Short mmCIF file of C-alpha atoms in Angstrom, two decimals:
data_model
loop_
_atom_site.label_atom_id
_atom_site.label_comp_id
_atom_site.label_asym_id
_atom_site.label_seq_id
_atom_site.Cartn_x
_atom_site.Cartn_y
_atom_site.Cartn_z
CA UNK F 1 123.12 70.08 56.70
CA UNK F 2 124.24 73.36 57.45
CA UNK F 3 122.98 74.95 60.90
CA UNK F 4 124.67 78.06 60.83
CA UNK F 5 122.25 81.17 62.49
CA UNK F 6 122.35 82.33 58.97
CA UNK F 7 121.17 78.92 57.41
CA UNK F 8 118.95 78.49 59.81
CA UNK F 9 116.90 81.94 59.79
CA UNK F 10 117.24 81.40 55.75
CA UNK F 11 114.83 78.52 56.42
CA UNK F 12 112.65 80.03 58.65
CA UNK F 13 112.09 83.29 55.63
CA UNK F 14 111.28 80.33 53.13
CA UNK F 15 109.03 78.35 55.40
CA UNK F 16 107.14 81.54 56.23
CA UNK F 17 107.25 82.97 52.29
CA UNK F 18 105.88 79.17 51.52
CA UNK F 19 102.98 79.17 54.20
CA UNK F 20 101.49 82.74 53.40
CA UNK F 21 102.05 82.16 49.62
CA UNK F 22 99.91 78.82 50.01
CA UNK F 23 97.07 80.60 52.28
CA UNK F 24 96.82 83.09 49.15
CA UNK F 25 97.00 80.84 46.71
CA UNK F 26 94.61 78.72 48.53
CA UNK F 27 92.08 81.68 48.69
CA UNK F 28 92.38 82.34 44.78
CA UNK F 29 91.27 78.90 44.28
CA UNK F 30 88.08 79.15 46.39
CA UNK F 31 87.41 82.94 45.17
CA UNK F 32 87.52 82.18 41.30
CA UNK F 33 83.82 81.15 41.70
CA UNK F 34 82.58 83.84 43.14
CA UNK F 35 85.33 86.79 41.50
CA UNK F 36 87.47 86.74 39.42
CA UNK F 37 89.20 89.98 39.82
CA UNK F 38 89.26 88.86 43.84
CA UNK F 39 91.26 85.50 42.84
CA UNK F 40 93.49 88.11 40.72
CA UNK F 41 94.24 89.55 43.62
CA UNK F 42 94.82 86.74 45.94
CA UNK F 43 97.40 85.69 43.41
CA UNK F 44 99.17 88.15 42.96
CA UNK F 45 99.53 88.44 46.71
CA UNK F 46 101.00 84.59 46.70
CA UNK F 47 103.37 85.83 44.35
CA UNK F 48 104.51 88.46 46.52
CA UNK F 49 104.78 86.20 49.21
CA UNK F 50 106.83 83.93 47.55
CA UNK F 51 108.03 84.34 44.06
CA UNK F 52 108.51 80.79 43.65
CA UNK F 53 104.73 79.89 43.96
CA UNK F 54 104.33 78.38 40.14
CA UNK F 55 100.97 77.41 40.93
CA UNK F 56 99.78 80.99 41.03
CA UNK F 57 101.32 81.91 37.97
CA UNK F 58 100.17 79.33 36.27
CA UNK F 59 96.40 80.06 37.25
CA UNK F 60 96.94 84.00 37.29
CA UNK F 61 98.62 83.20 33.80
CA UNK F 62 95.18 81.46 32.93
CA UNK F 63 92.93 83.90 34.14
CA UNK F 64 94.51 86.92 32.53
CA UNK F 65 94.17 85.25 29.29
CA UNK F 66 90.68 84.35 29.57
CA UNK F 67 90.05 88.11 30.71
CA UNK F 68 91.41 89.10 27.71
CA UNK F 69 94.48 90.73 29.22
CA UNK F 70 97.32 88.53 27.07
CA UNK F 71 99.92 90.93 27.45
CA UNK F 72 99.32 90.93 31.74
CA UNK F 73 99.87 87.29 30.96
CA UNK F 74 102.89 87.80 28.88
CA UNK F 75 104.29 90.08 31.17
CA UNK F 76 103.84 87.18 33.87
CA UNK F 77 105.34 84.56 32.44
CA UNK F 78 108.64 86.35 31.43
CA UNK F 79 108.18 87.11 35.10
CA UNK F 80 108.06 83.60 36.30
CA UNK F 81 110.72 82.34 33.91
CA UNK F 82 113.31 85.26 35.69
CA UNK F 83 112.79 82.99 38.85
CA UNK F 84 112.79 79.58 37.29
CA UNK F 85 112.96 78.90 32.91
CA UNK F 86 111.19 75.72 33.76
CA UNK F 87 107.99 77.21 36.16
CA UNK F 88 105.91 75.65 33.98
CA UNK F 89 106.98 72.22 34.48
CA UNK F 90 107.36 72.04 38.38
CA UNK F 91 103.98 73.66 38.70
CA UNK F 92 102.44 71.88 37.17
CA UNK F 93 103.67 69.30 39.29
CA UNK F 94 102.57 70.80 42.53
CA UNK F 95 99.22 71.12 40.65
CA UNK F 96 99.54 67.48 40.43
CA UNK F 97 100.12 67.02 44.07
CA UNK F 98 97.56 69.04 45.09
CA UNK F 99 95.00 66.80 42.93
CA UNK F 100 96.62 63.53 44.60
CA UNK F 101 96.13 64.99 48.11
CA UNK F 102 92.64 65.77 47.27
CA UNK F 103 92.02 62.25 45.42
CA UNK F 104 91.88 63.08 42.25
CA UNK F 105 93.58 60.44 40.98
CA UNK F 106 93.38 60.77 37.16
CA UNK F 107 93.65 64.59 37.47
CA UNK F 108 97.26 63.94 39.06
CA UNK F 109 98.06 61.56 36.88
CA UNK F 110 97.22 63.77 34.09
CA UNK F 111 98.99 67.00 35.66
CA UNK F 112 101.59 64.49 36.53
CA UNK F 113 102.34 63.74 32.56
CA UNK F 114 101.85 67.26 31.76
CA UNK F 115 104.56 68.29 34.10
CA UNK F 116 106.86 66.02 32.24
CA UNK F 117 106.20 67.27 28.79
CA UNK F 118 106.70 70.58 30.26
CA UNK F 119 110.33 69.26 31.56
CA UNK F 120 109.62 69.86 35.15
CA UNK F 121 113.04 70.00 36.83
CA UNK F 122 111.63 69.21 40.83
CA UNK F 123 112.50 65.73 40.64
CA UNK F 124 111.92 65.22 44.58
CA UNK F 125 107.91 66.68 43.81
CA UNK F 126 107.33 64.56 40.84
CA UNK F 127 108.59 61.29 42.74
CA UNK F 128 106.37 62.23 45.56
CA UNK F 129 102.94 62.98 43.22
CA UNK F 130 104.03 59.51 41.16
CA UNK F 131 104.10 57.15 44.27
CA UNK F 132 100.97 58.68 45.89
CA UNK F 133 99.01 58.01 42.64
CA UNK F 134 100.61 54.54 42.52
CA UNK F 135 99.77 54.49 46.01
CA UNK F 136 95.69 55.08 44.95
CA UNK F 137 95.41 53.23 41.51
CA UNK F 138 96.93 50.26 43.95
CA UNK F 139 93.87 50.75 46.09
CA UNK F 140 91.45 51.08 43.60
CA UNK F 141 93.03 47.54 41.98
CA UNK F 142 94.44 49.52 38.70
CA UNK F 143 97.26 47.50 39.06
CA UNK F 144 98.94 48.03 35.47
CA UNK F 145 97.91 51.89 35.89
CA UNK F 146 100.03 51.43 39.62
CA UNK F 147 103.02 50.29 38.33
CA UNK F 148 103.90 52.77 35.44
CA UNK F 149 103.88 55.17 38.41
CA UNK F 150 106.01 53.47 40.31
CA UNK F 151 108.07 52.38 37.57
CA UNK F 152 108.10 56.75 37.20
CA UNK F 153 109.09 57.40 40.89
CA UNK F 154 111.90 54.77 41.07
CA UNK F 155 113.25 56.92 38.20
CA UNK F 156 113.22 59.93 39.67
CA UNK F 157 113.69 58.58 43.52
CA UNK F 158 115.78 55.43 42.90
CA UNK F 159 115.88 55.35 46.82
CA UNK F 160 112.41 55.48 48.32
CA UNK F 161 111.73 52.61 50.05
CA UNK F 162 107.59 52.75 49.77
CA UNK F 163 107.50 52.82 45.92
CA UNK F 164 110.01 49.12 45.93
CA UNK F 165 107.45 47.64 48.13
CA UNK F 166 104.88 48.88 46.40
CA UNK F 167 105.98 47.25 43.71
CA UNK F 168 107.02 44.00 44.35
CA UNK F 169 103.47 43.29 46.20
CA UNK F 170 101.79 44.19 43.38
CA UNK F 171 104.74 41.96 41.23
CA UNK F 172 104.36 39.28 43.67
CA UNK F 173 100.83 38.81 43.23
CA UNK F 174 101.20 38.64 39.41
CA UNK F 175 103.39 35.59 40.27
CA UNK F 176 106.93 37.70 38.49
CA UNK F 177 108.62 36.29 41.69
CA UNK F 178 112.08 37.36 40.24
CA UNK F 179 110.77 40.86 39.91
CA UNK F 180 109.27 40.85 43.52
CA UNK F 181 112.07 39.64 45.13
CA UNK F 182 114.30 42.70 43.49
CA UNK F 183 112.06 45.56 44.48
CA UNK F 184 111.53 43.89 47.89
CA UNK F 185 115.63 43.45 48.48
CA UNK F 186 115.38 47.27 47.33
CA UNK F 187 112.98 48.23 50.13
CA UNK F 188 114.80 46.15 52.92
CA UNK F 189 117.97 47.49 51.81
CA UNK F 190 116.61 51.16 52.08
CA UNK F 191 114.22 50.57 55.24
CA UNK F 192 115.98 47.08 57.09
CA UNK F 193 113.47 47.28 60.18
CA UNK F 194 110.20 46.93 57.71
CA UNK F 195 108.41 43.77 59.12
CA UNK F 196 106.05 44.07 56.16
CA UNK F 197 109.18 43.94 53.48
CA UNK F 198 110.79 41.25 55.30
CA UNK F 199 107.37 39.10 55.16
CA UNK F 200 107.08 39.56 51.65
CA UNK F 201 111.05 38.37 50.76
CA UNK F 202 110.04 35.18 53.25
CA UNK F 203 106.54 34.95 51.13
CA UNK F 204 108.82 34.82 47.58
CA UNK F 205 111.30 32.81 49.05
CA UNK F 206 108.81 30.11 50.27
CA UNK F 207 107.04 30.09 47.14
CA UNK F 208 110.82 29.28 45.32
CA UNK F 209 111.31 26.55 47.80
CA UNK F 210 113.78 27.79 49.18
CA UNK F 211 112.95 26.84 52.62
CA UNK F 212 116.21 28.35 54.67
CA UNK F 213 115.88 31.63 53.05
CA UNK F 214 111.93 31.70 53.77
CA UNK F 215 112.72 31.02 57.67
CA UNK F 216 115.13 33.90 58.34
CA UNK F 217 113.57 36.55 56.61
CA UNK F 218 110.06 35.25 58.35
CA UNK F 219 111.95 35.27 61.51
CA UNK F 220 113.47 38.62 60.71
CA UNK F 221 109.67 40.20 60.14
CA UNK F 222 108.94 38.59 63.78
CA UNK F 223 111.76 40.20 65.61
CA UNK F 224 110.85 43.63 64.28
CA UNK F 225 107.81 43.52 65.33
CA UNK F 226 105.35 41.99 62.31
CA UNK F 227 101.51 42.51 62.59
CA UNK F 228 100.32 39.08 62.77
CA UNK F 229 102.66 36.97 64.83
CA UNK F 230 100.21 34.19 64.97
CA UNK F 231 99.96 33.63 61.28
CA UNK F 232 103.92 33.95 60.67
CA UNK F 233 104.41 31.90 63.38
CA UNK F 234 101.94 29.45 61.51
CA UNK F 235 103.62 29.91 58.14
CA UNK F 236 106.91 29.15 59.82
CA UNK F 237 105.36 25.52 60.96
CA UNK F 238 104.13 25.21 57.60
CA UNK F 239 107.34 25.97 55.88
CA UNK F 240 108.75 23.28 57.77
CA UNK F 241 106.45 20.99 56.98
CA UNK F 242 106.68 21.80 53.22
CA UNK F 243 110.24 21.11 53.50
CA UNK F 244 109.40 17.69 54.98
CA UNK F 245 111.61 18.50 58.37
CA UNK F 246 108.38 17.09 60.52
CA UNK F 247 110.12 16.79 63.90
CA UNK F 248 111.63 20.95 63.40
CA UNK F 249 107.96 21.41 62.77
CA UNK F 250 106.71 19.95 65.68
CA UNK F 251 108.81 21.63 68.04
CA UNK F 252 108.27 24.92 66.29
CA UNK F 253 104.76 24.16 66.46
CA UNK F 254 104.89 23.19 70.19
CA UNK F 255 107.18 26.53 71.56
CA UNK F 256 104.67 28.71 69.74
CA UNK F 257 101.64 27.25 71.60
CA UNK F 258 103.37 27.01 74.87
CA UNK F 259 103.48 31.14 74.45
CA UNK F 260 99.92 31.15 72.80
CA UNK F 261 97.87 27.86 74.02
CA UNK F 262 94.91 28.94 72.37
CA UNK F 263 95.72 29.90 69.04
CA UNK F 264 94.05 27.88 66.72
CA UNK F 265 95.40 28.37 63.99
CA UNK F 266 98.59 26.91 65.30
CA UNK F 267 96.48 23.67 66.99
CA UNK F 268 95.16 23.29 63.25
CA UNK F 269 99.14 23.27 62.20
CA UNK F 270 100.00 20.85 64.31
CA UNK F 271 96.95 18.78 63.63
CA UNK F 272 98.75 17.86 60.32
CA UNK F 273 102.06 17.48 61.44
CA UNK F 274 100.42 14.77 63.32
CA UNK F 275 98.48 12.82 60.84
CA UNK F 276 101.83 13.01 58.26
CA UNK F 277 103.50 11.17 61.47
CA UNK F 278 101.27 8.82 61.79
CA UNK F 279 99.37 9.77 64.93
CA UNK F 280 96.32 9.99 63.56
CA UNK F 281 94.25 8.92 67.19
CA UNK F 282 96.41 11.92 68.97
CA UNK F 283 95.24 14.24 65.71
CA UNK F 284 91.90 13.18 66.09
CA UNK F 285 91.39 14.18 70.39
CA UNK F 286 93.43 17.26 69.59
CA UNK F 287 91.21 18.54 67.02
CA UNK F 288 87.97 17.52 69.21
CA UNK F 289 88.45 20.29 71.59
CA UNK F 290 88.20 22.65 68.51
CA UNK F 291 84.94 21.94 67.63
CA UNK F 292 83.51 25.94 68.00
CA UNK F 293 86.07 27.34 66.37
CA UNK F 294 85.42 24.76 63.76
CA UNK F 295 82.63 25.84 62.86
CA UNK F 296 83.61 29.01 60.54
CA UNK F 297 87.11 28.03 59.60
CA UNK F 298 88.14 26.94 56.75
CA UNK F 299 91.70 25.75 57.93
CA UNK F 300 90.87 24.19 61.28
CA UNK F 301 87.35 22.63 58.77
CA UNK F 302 90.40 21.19 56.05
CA UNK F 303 92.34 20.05 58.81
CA UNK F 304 89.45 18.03 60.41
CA UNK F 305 88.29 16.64 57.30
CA UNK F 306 91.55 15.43 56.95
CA UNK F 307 91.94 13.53 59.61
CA UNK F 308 88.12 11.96 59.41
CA UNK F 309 90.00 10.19 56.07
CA UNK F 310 93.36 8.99 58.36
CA UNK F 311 90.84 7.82 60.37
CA UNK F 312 89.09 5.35 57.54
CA UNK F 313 86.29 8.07 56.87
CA UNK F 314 86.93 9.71 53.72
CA UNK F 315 83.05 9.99 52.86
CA UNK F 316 82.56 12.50 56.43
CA UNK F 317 85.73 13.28 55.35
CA UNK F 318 84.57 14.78 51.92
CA UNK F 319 81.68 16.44 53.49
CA UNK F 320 83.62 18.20 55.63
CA UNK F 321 85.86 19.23 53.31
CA UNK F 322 82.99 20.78 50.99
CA UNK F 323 81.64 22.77 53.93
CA UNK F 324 85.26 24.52 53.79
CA UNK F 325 85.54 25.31 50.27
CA UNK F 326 81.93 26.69 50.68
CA UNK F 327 83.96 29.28 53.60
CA UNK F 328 86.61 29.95 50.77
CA UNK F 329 85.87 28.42 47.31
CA UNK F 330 89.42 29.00 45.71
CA UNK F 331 92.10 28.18 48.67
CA UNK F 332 94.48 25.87 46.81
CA UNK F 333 95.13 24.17 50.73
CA UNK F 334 91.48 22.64 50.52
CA UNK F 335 91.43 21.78 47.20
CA UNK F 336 94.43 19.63 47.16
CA UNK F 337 92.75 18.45 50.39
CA UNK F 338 89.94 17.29 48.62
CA UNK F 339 91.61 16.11 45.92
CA UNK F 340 93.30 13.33 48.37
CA UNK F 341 90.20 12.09 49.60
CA UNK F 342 88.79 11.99 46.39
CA UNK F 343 91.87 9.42 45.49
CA UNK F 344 90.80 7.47 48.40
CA UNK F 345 87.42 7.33 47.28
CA UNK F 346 88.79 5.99 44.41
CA UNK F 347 86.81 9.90 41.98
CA UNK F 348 90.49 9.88 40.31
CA UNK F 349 88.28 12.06 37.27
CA UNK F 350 87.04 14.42 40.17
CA UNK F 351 90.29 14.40 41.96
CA UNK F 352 91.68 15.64 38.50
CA UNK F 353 88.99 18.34 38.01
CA UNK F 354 89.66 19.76 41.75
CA UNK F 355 93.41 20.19 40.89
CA UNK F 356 92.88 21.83 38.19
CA UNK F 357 90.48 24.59 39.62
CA UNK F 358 93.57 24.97 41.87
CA UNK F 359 96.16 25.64 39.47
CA UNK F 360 93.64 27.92 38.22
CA UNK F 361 92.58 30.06 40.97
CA UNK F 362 96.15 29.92 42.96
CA UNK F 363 98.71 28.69 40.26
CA UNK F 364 101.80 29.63 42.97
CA UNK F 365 100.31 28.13 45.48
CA UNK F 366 99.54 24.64 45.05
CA UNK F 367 102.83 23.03 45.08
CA UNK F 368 103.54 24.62 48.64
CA UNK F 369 100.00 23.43 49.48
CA UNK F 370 100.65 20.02 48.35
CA UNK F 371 104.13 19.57 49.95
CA UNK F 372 102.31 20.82 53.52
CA UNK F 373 99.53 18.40 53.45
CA UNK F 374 101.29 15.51 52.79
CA UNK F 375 104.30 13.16 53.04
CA UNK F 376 103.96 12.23 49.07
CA UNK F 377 102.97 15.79 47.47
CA UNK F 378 103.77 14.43 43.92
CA UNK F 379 100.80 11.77 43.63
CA UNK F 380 98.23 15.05 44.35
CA UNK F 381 100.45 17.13 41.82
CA UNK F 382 100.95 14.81 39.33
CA UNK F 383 96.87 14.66 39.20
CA UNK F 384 97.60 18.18 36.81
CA UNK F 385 100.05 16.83 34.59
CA UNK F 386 97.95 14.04 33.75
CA UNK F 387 95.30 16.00 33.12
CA UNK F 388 97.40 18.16 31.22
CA UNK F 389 98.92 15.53 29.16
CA UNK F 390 95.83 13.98 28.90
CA UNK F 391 96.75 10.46 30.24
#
């Protein structure tokens, strides 16, 4: 960058041009319902100001013509293109980030396209608009809508950081893991430190089984600093698990709890760990000073159902177990829980019909699910292919 006195009072001109242009601009806006000839006015003092304000050209432009007073608008526009051939273009686009900023999402989207046909040239202001309306059709669950403007703003900012993650969440909840992990590498390799970019490479990497991978990128979100410590620190446990490395998850399990002794989320964790050992008694009094938190948990209501079956009581066991998915009707975790004790209660057709709900409400999910719960995943997953072969 170049500090020179002369740079640096070059700046100051601009920013000063730029904020008085805007408060005139601004003014026009509000004036045109109440006068026109007074929004004229605060126009052409914007322009003044700054000549490269395109957005009062464009609406001075607009409100010549509709005065009748084409050639004022003629006049204008050759104007306008002196300062810039493509005015129309870029503002338009700062139309189209004024509508974003205001939350008007389909009127930036609109001005947004417009700006393109009219071969706007600010590539830096059309990135910006396209990741902010990504940013609010993500929001509003317009997922397809969110990533052709992301899709737009990694073409114009190949480097930004927000719009990759952006994009892989949405990618990784549409189960295109490949996709997600390549936006996601993208953001971490533009913004390292992101404990929210690292979470999501761990979440894709668990979900590919590859259990390593998952544990130093969750790690990595933990040492910079990731929102929910208790829940990665959970995932962790249950990574191990998944990858059938019982004792690691034990002692992962144990080091967490001797920082947090009361999470319970982490108790629950370790709850299975135990009954896939074998310790179903030690299980069982660990779980029994739980039983408030119980209560409204889903997890800690799986886990205890659970180990009701280890302990030769799968009907209490399936009761239990119902209360849960009555907490959260589509976790895959509880209903490959409840799949097992169906087995046991020897409801293989039921067992079958629970798996399949799901593969249908959390298709990714369910093998991970599986291979935490228990020691022999494939007997609860091969429920599905049965059904789907229909053997």
């Amino acid at each position: 960058m170049n500090s020179s006195p002369e740079a640096i009072e070059n700046w100051r001109r601009r920013i000063k041009e730029s904020t008085s242009a805007n408060y005139h601009y601004c003014m026009g806006v509000a004036l045109e319902r109440e006068s026109l000839s007074a929004a004229v006015d605060a126009y052409r003092r914007a322009i003044d100001a700054d000549a490269m304000e395109f957005r009062a050209f464009l609406r001075l432009c607009d409100l010549l013509e509709r005065a009748g007073d084409p050639a004022g608008a003629a006049q204008l526009h050759r104007q306008a293109l002196e300062t810039d051939p493509f005015y129309k273009g870029n503002g338009t686009a700062a139309l189209a980030r004024d509508a974003a900023t205001e939350g008007k999402t389909e009127d930036a989207w609109r001005l947004l396209n417009e700006a393109v046909a009219r071969q706007a040239t600010e590539v830096a202001l059309l990135a910006e608009v396209a990741e902010t309306v990504g940013n609010q059709f993500r929001l509003a669950r317009r997922t397809d809508d969110a990533v052709r403007c992301y899709q737009a703003a990694i073409g114009w900012n190949p480097d930004s950081a927000g719009v990759h993650f952006g994009l892989a969440e949405i990618l990784y909840i549409q189960g295109d893991l490949q996709q997600a992990r390549h936006h996601a590498q993208a953001c971490v390799r533009h913004q390292p430190d992101w404990p929210d970019a690292l979470y999501l490479m761990g979440n894709v990497a668990l979900l590919e089984q590859q259990w390593d991978a998952a544990l130093s990128w969750f790690q990595q979100a933990l040492n910079h600093r990731f929102r929910s410590p208790s829940s990665i620190n959970s995932l962790m446990g249950s990574t191990l698990m998944a990858a059938a490395r019982l004792p690691e998850a034990l002692q992962h399990i144990d080091l967490t709890l001797a920082k947090s002794p009361g999470d319970s989320q982490m108790i629950g964790t370790r709850g299975i760990v135990l009954l896939r050992l074998g310790r179903v008694a030690e299980a069982n009094a660990q779980l029994a000073g739980l039983v408030p938190q119980i209560q409204n948990d889903p997890y800690l209501r799986t886990v205890y159902a659970l180990s009701l079956t280890a302990d030769g009581k799968p009907e209490a066991g399936l009761e239990q177990i119902d209360i849960a998915l009555g907490l959260l009707p589509s976790w895959s975790l509880t209903l490959c829980g409840r799949a097992y004790i169906l087995l046991r209660l020897g409801r293989r057709e039921e067992a079958v019909e629970t798996m399949r709900a799901a593969r249908h409400h959390e298709p990714l999910w369910v093998d991970f699910s599986a291979r935490v719960l228990f020691n022999e995943p494939d007997a609860i997953l091969g429920l599905v292919n049965d059904e789907r072969s229909g053997t």
